[in-house]
CSV table of C-alpha atoms in Angstrom, one decimal:
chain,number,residue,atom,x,y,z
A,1198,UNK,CA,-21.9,162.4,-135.8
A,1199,UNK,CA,-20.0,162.7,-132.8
A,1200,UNK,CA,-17.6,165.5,-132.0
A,1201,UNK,CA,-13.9,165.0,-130.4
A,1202,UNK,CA,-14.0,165.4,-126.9
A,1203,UNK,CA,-18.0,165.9,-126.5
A,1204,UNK,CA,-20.4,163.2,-124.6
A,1205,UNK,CA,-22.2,161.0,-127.0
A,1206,UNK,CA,-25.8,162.0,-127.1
A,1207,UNK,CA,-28.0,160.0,-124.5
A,1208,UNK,CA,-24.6,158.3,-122.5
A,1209,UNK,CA,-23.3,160.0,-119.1
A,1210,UNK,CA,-19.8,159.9,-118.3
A,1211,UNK,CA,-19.6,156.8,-116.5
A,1212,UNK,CA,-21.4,154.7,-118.9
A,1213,UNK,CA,-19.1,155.4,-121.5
A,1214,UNK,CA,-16.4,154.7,-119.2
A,1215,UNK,CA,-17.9,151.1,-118.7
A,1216,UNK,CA,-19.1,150.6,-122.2
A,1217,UNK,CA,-15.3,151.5,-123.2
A,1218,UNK,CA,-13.7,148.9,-120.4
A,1219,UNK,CA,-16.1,146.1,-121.8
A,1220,UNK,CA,-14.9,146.5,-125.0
A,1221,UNK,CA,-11.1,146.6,-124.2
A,1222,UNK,CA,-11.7,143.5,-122.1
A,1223,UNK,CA,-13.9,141.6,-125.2
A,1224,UNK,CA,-11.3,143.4,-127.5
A,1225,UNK,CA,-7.7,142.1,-125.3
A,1226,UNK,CA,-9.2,138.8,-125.2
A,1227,UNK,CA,-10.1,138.4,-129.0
A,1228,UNK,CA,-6.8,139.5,-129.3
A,1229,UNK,CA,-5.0,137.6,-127.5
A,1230,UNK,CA,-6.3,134.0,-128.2
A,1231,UNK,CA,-6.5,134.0,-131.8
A,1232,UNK,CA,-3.1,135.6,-131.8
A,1233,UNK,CA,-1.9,132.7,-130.2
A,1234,UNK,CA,-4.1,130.4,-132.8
A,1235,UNK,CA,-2.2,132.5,-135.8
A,1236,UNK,CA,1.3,131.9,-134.2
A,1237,UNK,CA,0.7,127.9,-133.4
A,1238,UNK,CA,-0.5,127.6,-137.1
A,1239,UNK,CA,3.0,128.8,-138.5
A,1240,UNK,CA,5.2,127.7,-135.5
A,1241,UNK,CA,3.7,124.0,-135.3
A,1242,UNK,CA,3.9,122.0,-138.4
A,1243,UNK,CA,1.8,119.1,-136.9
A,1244,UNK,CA,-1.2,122.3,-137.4
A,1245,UNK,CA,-0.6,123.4,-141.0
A,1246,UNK,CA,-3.5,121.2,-142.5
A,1247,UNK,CA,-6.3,122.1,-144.6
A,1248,UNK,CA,-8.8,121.4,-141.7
A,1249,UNK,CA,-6.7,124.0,-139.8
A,1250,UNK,CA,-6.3,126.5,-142.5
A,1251,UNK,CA,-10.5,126.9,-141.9
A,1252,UNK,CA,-9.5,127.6,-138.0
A,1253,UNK,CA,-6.5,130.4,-139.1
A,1254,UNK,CA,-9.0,131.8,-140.9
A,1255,UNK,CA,-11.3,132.2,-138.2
A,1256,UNK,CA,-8.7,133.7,-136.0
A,1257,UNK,CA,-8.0,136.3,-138.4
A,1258,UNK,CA,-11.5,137.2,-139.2
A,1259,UNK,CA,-12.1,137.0,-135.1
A,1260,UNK,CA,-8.5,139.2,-134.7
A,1261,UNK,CA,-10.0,142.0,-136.8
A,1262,UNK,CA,-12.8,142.3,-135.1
A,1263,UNK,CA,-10.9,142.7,-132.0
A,1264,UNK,CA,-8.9,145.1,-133.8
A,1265,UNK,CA,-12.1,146.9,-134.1
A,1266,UNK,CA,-13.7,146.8,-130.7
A,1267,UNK,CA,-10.0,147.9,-129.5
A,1268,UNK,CA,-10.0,151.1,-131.8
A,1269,UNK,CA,-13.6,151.5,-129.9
A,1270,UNK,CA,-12.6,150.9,-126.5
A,1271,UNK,CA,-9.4,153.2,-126.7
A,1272,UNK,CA,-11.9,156.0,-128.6
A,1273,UNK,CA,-14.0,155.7,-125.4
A,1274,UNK,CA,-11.2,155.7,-122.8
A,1275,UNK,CA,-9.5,158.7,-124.3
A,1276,UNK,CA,-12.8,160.7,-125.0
A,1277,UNK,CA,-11.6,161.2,-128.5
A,1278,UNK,CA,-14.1,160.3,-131.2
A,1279,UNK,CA,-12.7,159.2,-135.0
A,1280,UNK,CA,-13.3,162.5,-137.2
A,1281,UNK,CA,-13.6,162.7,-140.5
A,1282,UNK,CA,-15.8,160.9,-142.4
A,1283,UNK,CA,-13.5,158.8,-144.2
A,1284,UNK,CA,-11.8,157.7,-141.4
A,1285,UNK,CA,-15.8,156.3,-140.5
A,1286,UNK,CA,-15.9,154.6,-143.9
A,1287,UNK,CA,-12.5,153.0,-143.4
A,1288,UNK,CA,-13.4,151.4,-140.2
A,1289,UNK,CA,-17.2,149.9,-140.9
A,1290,UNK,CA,-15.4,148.2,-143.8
A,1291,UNK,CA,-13.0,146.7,-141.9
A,1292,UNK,CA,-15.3,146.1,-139.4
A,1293,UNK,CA,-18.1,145.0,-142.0
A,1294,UNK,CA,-15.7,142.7,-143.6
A,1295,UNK,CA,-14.1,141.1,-140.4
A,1296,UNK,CA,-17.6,140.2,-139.2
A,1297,UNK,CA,-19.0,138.3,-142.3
A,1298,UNK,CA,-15.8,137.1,-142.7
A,1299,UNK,CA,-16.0,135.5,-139.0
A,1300,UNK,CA,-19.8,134.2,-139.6
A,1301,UNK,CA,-19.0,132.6,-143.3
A,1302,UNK,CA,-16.1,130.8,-141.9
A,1303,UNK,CA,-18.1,129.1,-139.3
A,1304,UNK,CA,-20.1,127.8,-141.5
A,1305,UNK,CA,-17.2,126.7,-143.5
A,1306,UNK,CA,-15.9,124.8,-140.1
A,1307,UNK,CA,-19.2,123.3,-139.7
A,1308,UNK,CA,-19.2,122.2,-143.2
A,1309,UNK,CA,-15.1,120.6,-142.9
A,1310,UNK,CA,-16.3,119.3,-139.6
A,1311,UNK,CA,-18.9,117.0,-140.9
A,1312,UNK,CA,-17.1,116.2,-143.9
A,1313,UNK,CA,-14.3,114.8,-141.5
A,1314,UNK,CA,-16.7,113.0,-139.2
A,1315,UNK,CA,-19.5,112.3,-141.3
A,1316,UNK,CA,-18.1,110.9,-144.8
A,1317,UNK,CA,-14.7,109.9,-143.1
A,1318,UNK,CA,-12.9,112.1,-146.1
A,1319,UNK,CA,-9.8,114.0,-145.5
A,1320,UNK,CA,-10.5,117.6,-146.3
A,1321,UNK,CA,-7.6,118.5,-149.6
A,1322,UNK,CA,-5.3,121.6,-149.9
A,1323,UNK,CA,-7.7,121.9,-153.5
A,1324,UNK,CA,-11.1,122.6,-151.2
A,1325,UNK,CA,-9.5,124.3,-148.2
A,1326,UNK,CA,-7.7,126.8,-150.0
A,1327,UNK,CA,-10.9,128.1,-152.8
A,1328,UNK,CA,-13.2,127.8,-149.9
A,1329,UNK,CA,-10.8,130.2,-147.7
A,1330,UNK,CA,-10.5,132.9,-150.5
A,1331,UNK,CA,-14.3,132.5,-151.2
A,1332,UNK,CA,-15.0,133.6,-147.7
A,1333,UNK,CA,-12.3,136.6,-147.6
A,1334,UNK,CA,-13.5,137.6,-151.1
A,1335,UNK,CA,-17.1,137.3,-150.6
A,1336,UNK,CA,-17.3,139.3,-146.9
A,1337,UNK,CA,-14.6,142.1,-149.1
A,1338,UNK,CA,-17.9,142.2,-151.8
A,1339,UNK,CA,-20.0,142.7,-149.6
A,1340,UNK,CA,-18.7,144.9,-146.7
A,1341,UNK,CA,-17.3,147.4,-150.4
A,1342,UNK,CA,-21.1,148.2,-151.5
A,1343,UNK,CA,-21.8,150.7,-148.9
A,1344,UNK,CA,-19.1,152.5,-150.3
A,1345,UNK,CA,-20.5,151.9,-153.6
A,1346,UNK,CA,-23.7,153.8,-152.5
A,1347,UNK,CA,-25.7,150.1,-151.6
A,1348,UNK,CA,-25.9,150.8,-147.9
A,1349,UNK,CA,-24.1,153.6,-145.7
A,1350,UNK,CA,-21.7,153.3,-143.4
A,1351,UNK,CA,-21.9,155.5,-140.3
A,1352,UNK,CA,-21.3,155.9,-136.4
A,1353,UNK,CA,-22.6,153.4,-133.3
A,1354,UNK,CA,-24.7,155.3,-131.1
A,1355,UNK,CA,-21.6,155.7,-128.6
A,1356,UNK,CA,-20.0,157.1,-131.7
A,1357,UNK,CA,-16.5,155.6,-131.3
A,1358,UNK,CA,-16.6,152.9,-134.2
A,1359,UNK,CA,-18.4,152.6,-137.4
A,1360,UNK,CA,-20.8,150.0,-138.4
A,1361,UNK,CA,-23.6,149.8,-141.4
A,1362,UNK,CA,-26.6,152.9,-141.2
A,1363,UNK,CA,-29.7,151.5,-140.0
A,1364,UNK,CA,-31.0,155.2,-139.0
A,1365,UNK,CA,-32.7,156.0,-142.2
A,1366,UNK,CA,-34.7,152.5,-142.8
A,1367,UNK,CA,-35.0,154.0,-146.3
A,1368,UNK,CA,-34.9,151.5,-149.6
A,1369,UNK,CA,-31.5,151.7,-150.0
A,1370,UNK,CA,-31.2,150.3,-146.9
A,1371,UNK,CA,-33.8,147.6,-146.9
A,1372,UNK,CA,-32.5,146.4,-150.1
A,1373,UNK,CA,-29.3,146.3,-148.9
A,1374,UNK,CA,-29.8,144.8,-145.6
A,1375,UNK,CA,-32.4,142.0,-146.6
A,1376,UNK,CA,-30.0,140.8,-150.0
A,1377,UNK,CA,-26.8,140.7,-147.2
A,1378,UNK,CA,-28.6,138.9,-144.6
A,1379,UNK,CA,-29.9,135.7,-146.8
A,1380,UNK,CA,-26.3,135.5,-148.1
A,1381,UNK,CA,-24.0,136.2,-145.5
A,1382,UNK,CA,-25.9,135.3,-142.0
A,1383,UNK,CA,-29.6,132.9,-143.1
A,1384,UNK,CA,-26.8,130.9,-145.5
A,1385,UNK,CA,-24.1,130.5,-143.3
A,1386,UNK,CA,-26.7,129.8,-140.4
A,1387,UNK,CA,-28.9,127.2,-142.5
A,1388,UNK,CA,-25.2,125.2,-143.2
A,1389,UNK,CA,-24.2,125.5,-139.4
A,1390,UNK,CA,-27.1,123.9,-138.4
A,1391,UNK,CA,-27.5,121.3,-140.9
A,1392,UNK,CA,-24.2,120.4,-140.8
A,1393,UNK,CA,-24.0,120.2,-136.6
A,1394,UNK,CA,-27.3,118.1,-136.5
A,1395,UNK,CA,-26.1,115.8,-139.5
A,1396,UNK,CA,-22.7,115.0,-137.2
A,1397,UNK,CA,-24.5,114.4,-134.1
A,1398,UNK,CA,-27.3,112.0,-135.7
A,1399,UNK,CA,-24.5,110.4,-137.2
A,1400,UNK,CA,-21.9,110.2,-133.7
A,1401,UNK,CA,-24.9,109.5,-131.8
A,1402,UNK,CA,-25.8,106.0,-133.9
A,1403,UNK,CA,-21.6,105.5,-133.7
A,1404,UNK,CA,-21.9,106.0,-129.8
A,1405,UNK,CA,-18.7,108.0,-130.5
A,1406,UNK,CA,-20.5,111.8,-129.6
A,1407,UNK,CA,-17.6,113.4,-128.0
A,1408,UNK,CA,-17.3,116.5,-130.1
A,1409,UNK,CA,-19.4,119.2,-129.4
A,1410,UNK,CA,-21.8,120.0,-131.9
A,1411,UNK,CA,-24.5,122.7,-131.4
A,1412,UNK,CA,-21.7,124.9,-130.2
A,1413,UNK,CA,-21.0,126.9,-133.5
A,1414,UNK,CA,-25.1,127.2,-134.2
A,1415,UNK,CA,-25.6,128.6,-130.6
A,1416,UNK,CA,-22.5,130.8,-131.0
A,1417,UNK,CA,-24.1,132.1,-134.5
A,1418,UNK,CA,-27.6,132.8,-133.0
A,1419,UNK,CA,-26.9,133.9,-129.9
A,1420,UNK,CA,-24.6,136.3,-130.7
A,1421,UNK,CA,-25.5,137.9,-134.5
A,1422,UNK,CA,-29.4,137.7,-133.9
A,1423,UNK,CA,-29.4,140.6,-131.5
A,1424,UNK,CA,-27.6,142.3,-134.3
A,1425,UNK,CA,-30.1,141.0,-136.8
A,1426,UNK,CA,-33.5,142.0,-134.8
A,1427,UNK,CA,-31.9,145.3,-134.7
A,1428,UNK,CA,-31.4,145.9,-137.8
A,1429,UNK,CA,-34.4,144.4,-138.9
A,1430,UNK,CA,-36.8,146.7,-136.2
A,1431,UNK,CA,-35.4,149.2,-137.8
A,1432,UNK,CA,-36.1,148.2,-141.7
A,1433,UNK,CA,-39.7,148.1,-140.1
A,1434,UNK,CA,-40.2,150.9,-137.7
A,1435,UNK,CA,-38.2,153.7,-136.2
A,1436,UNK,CA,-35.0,152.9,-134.8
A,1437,UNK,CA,-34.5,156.1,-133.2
A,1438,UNK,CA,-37.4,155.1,-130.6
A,1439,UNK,CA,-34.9,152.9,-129.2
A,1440,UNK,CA,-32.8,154.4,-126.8
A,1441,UNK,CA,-28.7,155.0,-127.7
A,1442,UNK,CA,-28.1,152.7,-124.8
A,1443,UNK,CA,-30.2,149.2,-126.0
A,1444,UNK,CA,-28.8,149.9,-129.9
A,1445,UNK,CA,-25.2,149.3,-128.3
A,1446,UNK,CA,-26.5,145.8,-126.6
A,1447,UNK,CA,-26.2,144.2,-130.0
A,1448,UNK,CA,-22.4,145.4,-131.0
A,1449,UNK,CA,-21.4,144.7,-127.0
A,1450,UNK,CA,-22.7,140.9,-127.4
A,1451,UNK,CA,-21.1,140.5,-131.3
A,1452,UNK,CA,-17.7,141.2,-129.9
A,1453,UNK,CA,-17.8,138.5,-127.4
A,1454,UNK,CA,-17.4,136.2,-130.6
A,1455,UNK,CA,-13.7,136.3,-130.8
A,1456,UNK,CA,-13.3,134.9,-127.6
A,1457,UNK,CA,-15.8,132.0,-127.6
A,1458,UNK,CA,-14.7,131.1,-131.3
A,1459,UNK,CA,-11.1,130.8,-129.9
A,1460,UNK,CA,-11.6,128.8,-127.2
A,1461,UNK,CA,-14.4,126.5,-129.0
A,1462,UNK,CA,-12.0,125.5,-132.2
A,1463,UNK,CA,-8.3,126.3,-131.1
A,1464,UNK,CA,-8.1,125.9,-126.7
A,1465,UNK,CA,-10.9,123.7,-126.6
A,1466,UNK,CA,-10.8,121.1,-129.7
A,1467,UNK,CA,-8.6,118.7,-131.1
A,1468,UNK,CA,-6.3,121.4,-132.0
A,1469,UNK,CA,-5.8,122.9,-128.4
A,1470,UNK,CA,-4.3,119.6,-126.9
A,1471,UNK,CA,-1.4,119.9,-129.5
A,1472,UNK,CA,-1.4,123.6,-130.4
A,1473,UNK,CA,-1.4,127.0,-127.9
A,1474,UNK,CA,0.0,124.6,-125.2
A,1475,UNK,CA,3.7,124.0,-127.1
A,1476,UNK,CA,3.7,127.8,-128.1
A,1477,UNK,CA,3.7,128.6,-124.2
A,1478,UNK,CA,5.9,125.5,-123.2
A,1479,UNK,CA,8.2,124.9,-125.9
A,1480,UNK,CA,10.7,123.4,-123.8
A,1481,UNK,CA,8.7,121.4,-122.3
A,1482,UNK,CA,7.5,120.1,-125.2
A,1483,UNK,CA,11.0,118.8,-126.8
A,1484,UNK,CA,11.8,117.1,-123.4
A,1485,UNK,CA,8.5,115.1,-123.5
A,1486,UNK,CA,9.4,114.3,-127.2
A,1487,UNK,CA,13.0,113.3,-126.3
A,1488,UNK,CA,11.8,111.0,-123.3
């Protein structure tokens, strides 16, 4: 465990300095984007749609893990690790929670996004709304048994946030980390793929393949797996072989997801020509409507 003020074993002073300005960069710009998704959603009524209750609920799975990487970033500015160990608990569950909250409701999108394109069906207030507390309750489930004693939650090699123990790779663990991943990152990643190659077959025979579908599925693997690998070297071998600096790779890459979700379904989709846009110009959006 790290101590306040100390160096985190195996980092010099000016890596943490650049690991900590990475993550207030990811961690201002998760921030700031799905902030701006949250306050269309409410401020536009054009936006508050079932379809778009699945993107709000990305943004505020993505702003809590910004909210995470920010308490890391300003722990590594200021030198001044979290103490306590319940303080450590507190943040790998919101932490925990925020990030298989993020990865189900993908999944979700990919599933309302082929339903919209695919079957031409209108998602309803009656399947947006269940499938939205499914996802917030599930990730809550989960991310609450380390605290039950299935898992452990303790400190990131740089020692400034909290994430799940993989230092042990004892049974506990191994049971805990296989059961997790099939549900909350194979699951979500079997329906994100299925669902994005169903819509393009199915936009490629309408010649009508203007939305971009492998996005969410590369998003998924390219940014969990490093995670995943990790914490499956370690269920196998280990992971203390690995240096302090390659163990942080994986948490620097997850908390790019914010950011690419945000601009992927709110500044880059269908919502993005009618949302963030009037939330910065909303005078110039009443003049176009008057002319």
């Amino acid at each position: 465990m790290a101590v306040s003020g100390a160096l985190p074993t195996g980092f010099g002073e000016l890596e943490v300095l650049a690991v900590g300005t990475v993550l207030l960069v990811e961690a201002l710009c998760g921030l700031s984007l799905n902030g701006l998704t949250i306050i269309c959603f409410w401020k536009i009524p054009e936006l508050r749609t079932p379809s778009h209750l699945l993107v709000l609920s990305l943004a505020l799975a993505d702003s809590g893990l910004s909210f995470n990487a920010f308490i890391a970033a300003v722990s590594s500015l200021l030198r001044h690790w979290p103490p306590g160990s319940g303080r450590c608990q507190a943040l790998g569950f919101q932490g925990f929670a925020t990030a298989l909250a993020s990865i189900s409701s993908t999944a979700a999108l990919a599933w309302g996004r082929h339903q919209h394109y695919c079957t031409r069906s209108q998602l309803t207030w009656s399947t947006a709304i269940p499938l939205v507390l499914f996802v917030w309750l599930s990730s809550a489930f989960w991310a609450a048994l380390p605290l039950l004693g299935w898992g452990h939650y303790d400190y990131e090699p740089l020692g400034t946030c909290c994430t799940l123990d993989y230092s042990k790779g004892d049974r506990n663990f191994i049971s805990f980390l296989f059961t997790m991943a099939f549900f909350n990152f194979l699951v979500p990643l079997f329906i994100t793929l299925t669902s994005s190659q169903l819509m393009e077959q199915h936009l490629a025979r309408s010649s009508h393949l203007q939305v971009n579908t492998t996005q969410p599925a590369r998003t998924l693997m390219l940014c969990w797996s490093p995670y995943a690998l990790l914490y499956l070297y370690a269920a196998i071998a280990d992971a203390s072989s690995l240096s302090p600096r390659l163990q942080m790779v994986p948490a620097l890459i997850a908390k790019t997801v914010p950011t690419i979700n945000a601009i992927n379904y709110a500044l880059g989709s269908e919502m993005g020509s009618k949302g963030p846009w009037q939330c910065l110009l909303p005078q110039r959006s009443k003049w176009d409507r008057a002319q």
